[in-house]
């Protein structure tokens, strides 16, 4: 198998690791890509980003009230 972030996975496709990556594991290589996109276009003065491991995504919330979401203009 392959070890990703300290955890052993069997050979083949890994749909989702504990840290939100999709991987392909073979005897010779392991290739991974992220399942999330990082917000870059949002109100940085009034909002902050928080990584949500449950959804494998970043939440953008108000600094003054994290229960309220902020509008996101773009992600990469």
C-alpha positions as MATLAB code, in Angstrom:
seq = 'XXXXXXXXXXXXXXXXXXXXXXXXXXXXXXXXXXXXXXXXXXXXXXXXXXXXXXXXXXXXXXXXXXXXXXXXXXXX';
ca = [
       0.000    0.000    0.000;
       0.871    3.684    0.259;
       1.325    5.888    3.291;
      -0.381    9.298    3.124;
      -0.118   11.605    6.161;
       0.994    8.681    8.296;
      -1.921    6.393    7.358;
      -1.569    3.237    5.265;
      -3.931    2.928    2.283;
      -4.270   -0.070   -0.059;
      -3.081    0.066   -3.665;
      -5.604    1.613   -6.050;
      -7.700    4.749   -5.955;
      -8.229    6.563   -2.668;
     -11.436    8.603   -2.895;
     -10.632   10.797    0.115;
      -7.799   10.861    2.633;
      -8.232   12.209    6.153;
      -6.741   15.524    4.979;
      -9.030   15.898    1.959;
      -6.931   14.606   -0.927;
      -7.835   12.162   -3.702;
      -4.961    9.812   -4.508;
      -3.963    7.028   -6.840;
      -1.626    4.543   -5.215;
       0.485    1.989   -7.104;
       3.629   -0.012   -6.352;
       5.765    2.650   -8.074;
       4.064    5.981   -7.372;
       1.419    7.867   -5.488;
      -0.302   10.856   -7.066;
      -2.608   13.096   -5.050;
      -4.684   16.196   -5.682;
      -6.715   18.307   -3.295;
     -10.488   18.078   -3.042;
     -10.772   21.742   -2.043;
     -10.283   25.173   -3.604;
      -8.757   28.063   -1.679;
     -10.773   31.298   -1.534;
      -8.825   34.305   -2.815;
     -11.570   36.814   -3.617;
     -13.403   37.847   -0.461;
     -13.544   40.770    1.991;
     -10.233   40.136    3.778;
     -10.746   43.063    6.145;
     -14.017   41.757    7.614;
     -13.866   38.035    6.869;
     -11.593   35.071    7.558;
     -11.220   31.582    6.114;
     -11.568   28.406    8.159;
     -10.866   24.926    6.807;
     -13.788   22.538    7.285;
     -12.473   18.939    7.310;
     -16.014   17.546    7.300;
     -16.835   19.113    3.905;
     -13.225   19.304    2.633;
     -13.681   22.969    1.868;
     -12.885   26.411    3.196;
     -15.646   28.377    4.889;
     -15.390   32.160    4.683;
     -17.018   33.765    7.707;
     -17.300   37.172    9.317;
     -14.535   37.919   11.813;
     -17.020   39.588   14.148;
     -19.583   36.759   13.911;
     -18.229   33.425   12.606;
     -21.780   32.045   12.381;
     -22.359   34.321    9.360;
     -20.857   33.490    5.969;
     -19.163   35.981    3.659;
     -19.523   36.231   -0.098;
     -16.673   34.603   -2.050;
     -15.731   36.166   -5.421;
     -13.237   33.534   -6.563;
     -11.308   30.398   -5.567;
      -8.160   28.684   -6.834;
];
